[in-house]
Coordinates of C-alpha atoms in Angstrom, one line a residue:
Chain C
E1 CA 0.0 -0.1 -0.1
V2 CA 1.4 3.3 -0.9
Q3 CA 1.2 5.8 2.2
L4 CA 2.7 8.9 3.2
V5 CA 3.0 9.8 6.8
E6 CA 3.8 13.2 8.2
S7 CA 5.5 14.1 11.6
G8 CA 7.2 17.0 13.4
G9 CA 4.1 19.5 13.5
G10 CA 3.6 21.0 17.1
L11 CA 3.2 24.4 19.1
V12 CA 6.0 26.8 17.9
Q13 CA 6.9 30.5 18.9
P14 CA 6.6 33.3 16.4
G15 CA 10.2 33.2 14.8
G16 CA 11.0 30.0 15.6
S17 CA 11.5 26.9 13.8
L18 CA 10.0 23.1 12.9
R19 CA 11.3 20.5 10.7
L20 CA 8.7 18.1 9.4
S21 CA 9.2 15.3 7.6
C22 CA 7.5 12.8 5.6
A23 CA 8.0 9.3 5.8
A24 CA 7.2 7.5 2.4
S25 CA 6.1 3.6 1.9
G26 CA 5.3 1.7 -1.1
L27 CA 6.7 4.1 -3.3
A28 CA 9.8 5.5 -4.0
L29 CA 11.0 9.0 -3.8
S30 CA 13.4 9.4 -6.3
T31 CA 11.1 8.1 -8.9
F32 CA 8.2 11.0 -8.0
W33 CA 8.3 14.9 -7.7
M34 CA 6.9 16.0 -4.0
C35 CA 5.1 18.5 -2.8
W36 CA 4.0 20.4 0.6
V37 CA 0.3 22.1 0.5
R38 CA -1.0 24.0 3.4
Q39 CA -4.4 24.2 4.7
V40 CA -5.4 26.6 7.5
P41 CA -8.7 24.7 9.2
G42 CA -11.5 25.8 7.9
K43 CA -10.1 27.3 4.8
G44 CA -8.4 26.5 1.5
L45 CA -5.2 25.0 0.2
E46 CA -2.1 26.7 -0.4
W47 CA 0.8 24.6 -2.5
V48 CA 3.8 26.1 -0.3
A49 CA 6.9 24.1 -2.2
N50 CA 7.8 21.2 -5.0
I51 CA 10.8 19.1 -5.5
N52 CA 11.8 17.0 -8.3
R53 CA 12.9 13.5 -8.5
D54 CA 16.6 13.9 -8.0
G55 CA 16.1 16.9 -5.1
S56 CA 18.1 19.2 -7.9
E57 CA 15.2 21.7 -8.3
T58 CA 13.0 23.2 -5.7
Y59 CA 9.9 25.7 -5.8
Y60 CA 8.2 27.9 -3.6
V61 CA 5.3 30.0 -2.9
D62 CA 6.4 33.6 -2.3
S63 CA 5.8 33.3 1.1
A64 CA 7.6 30.8 2.0
R65 CA 11.0 31.6 -0.2
G66 CA 13.8 32.5 2.1
R67 CA 12.3 30.8 5.2
F68 CA 11.2 27.4 4.0
T69 CA 13.5 24.4 2.7
I70 CA 12.1 21.8 0.7
S71 CA 14.4 18.2 0.3
K72 CA 14.3 15.0 0.1
D73 CA 16.5 11.8 1.2
N74 CA 15.8 9.0 -1.3
A75 CA 17.9 6.6 0.2
K76 CA 15.6 6.9 3.7
N77 CA 13.0 7.4 1.4
S78 CA 12.4 10.7 3.3
L79 CA 10.6 14.5 2.6
Y80 CA 11.5 17.0 4.9
L81 CA 10.1 20.7 5.0
Q82 CA 12.1 23.3 7.2
M83 CA 10.7 26.1 8.4
N84 CA 12.4 28.9 10.1
S85 CA 11.1 32.4 11.0
L86 CA 7.8 31.2 11.7
R87 CA 5.0 33.5 11.4
A88 CA 1.6 33.3 13.0
D89 CA 0.0 32.9 9.4
D90 CA 1.9 29.6 8.7
T91 CA -0.1 28.1 11.2
A92 CA -2.5 25.0 9.3
V93 CA -2.2 21.5 8.7
Y94 CA 0.9 20.9 6.2
F95 CA 0.0 18.1 3.7
C96 CA 3.4 15.9 1.9
V97 CA 1.4 15.2 -1.2
R98 CA 3.5 13.0 -4.4
G99 CA 2.8 14.6 -7.4
H100 CA 4.1 17.0 -10.0
K101 CA 1.2 17.8 -11.8
G102 CA -1.9 16.1 -10.6
L103 CA -1.2 15.6 -7.2
E104 CA -2.2 11.7 -6.9
I105 CA -1.1 10.8 -3.0
W106 CA -1.7 12.8 0.1
G107 CA -0.6 12.0 3.4
Q108 CA -3.2 12.7 6.7
G109 CA -1.4 16.0 7.6
T110 CA 0.5 17.3 10.4
T111 CA -0.2 20.1 12.5
V112 CA 2.0 23.4 13.0
T113 CA 0.8 25.9 15.2
V114 CA 2.7 29.3 15.2
S115 CA 1.6 31.5 18.6
S116 CA 3.0 32.8 21.5
Chain A
E1 CA 0.7 34.5 -10.3
I2 CA -2.1 32.8 -11.6
V3 CA -5.3 33.2 -9.8
M4 CA -7.9 30.3 -10.2
T5 CA -11.8 31.5 -9.0
Q6 CA -14.3 29.0 -8.6
S7 CA -18.2 29.2 -8.8
P8 CA -20.3 29.3 -7.2
G9 CA -19.1 29.5 -3.5
T10 CA -21.8 26.4 -2.6
L11 CA -24.1 24.9 -3.9
S12 CA -27.1 23.2 -2.6
V13 CA -28.4 20.3 -4.4
S14 CA -30.3 17.0 -4.0
R15 CA -29.1 13.4 -4.4
G16 CA -29.7 12.1 -7.6
E17 CA -29.4 15.7 -9.1
G18 CA -26.6 16.7 -11.3
V19 CA -24.4 19.6 -11.0
T20 CA -21.7 21.3 -12.9
L21 CA -18.7 23.5 -10.6
S22 CA -17.0 26.2 -12.7
C23 CA -13.3 27.6 -12.4
R24 CA -11.7 30.0 -14.1
A25 CA -8.2 30.7 -14.7
S26 CA -6.8 34.6 -14.7
Q27 CA -4.4 33.5 -17.4
T28 CA -4.7 30.7 -20.1
I29 CA -2.8 27.3 -18.8
G30 CA -3.8 25.4 -21.9
N31 CA -5.4 21.8 -20.1
N32 CA -2.6 21.9 -16.9
L33 CA -5.6 21.9 -14.7
A34 CA -6.7 19.2 -11.7
W35 CA -10.0 18.8 -9.7
Y36 CA -9.5 17.5 -6.1
Q37 CA -12.3 16.3 -3.8
Q38 CA -12.1 16.8 -0.1
K39 CA -14.5 16.0 2.8
P40 CA -14.3 17.2 6.4
G41 CA -11.1 15.6 8.2
Q42 CA -9.8 14.2 4.8
A43 CA -6.9 15.2 2.9
P44 CA -8.0 16.2 -0.6
R45 CA -8.5 13.5 -3.0
L46 CA -7.3 14.2 -6.9
L47 CA -10.2 13.1 -9.3
I48 CA -9.2 14.8 -12.6
Y49 CA -5.8 15.8 -14.2
D50 CA -5.0 17.2 -17.3
A51 CA -8.4 19.2 -17.5
A52 CA -10.4 15.9 -18.5
T53 CA -9.0 13.6 -17.6
R54 CA -10.6 10.9 -14.6
L55 CA -8.9 8.5 -12.6
T56 CA -9.7 5.2 -12.8
V57 CA -10.7 4.9 -9.4
V58 CA -13.0 7.6 -9.8
P59 CA -16.9 7.3 -10.8
A60 CA -17.8 7.8 -14.1
R61 CA -20.3 10.4 -13.2
F62 CA -17.4 12.8 -12.6
S63 CA -16.6 14.8 -15.7
G64 CA -14.0 17.7 -16.2
S65 CA -13.7 19.9 -19.4
G66 CA -12.4 23.2 -20.8
S67 CA -8.7 24.8 -21.9
G68 CA -7.3 27.7 -21.9
T69 CA -9.0 29.9 -18.8
E70 CA -12.6 28.1 -18.4
F71 CA -13.1 25.0 -17.1
T72 CA -16.2 22.7 -15.5
L73 CA -16.5 19.7 -13.0
T74 CA -19.7 18.1 -14.1
I75 CA -21.1 15.5 -11.6
N76 CA -24.1 13.6 -12.6
S77 CA -26.8 12.0 -10.3
L78 CA -25.0 13.4 -7.0
Q79 CA -24.9 10.4 -4.4
S80 CA -24.3 10.9 -0.8
E81 CA -20.8 10.5 -1.0
D82 CA -20.3 13.1 -3.2
F83 CA -21.1 16.4 -0.7
A84 CA -17.7 17.8 -0.3
V85 CA -15.8 20.7 -1.1
Y86 CA -14.1 20.9 -4.6
Y87 CA -10.9 22.7 -5.4
C88 CA -9.5 23.1 -9.1
Q89 CA -5.8 23.3 -9.3
Q90 CA -3.2 24.4 -11.9
Y91 CA -0.2 23.2 -12.7
N92 CA 0.9 25.3 -15.8
D93 CA 3.2 27.7 -14.0
W94 CA 4.9 28.1 -10.9
P95 CA 3.4 28.8 -8.0
R96 CA 0.7 26.5 -8.4
T97 CA -2.5 27.7 -7.1
F98 CA -5.3 26.4 -5.5
G99 CA -9.2 27.7 -6.5
Q100 CA -11.0 28.9 -3.3
G101 CA -13.0 25.9 -3.5
T102 CA -17.0 25.0 -3.9
K103 CA -18.8 23.7 -1.7
V104 CA -21.5 20.5 -2.5
E105 CA -24.1 20.4 0.2
F106 CA -27.2 18.9 0.5
K107 CA -30.2 20.9 0.4

């Protein structure tokens, strides 16, 4: 069974950092583009960042560029999102997603809350 | 940034009815559009990509059409499990952008 499982969310103060992880099973991340999508509870979806198969290309939404870093470890079959200088408006559920065009496989999400 | 606008915001329908959801792009995106379904407490689920290609596991009552800037998702004969929020998303350019969603609710 193909599965993506996120971890690393939690409560952090404004200005703080968090590293989200996504463990993949049933698929080899080295063969897929991957991304992070977030959703404020009760609100819509926002694409955050993408990374290509070998990790050589990354793309970010403007609000994340310079603060967030998407990376993958194909040997560990894991995807990461390093989030620095967190702000209150980064509070959301973060989904790990497989896909480049249509986003085909979604994890269940991990919740990030930025608050003092 | 390409802005995706969905209409209407909410559709109130009865089981068995058909519905058409609209999605408009602020600039042409070819057929680089996907549709997703999201139910409360769940992650989104991909229904259609390339504007009109339905995933094999998605029921045939779902269909997508359009190209350029105007797109539609049609659901024929709504079933109980179809009441959800539907999002469109363009992947023609960076940043990827989603519409704000259309909620299909039970009348």
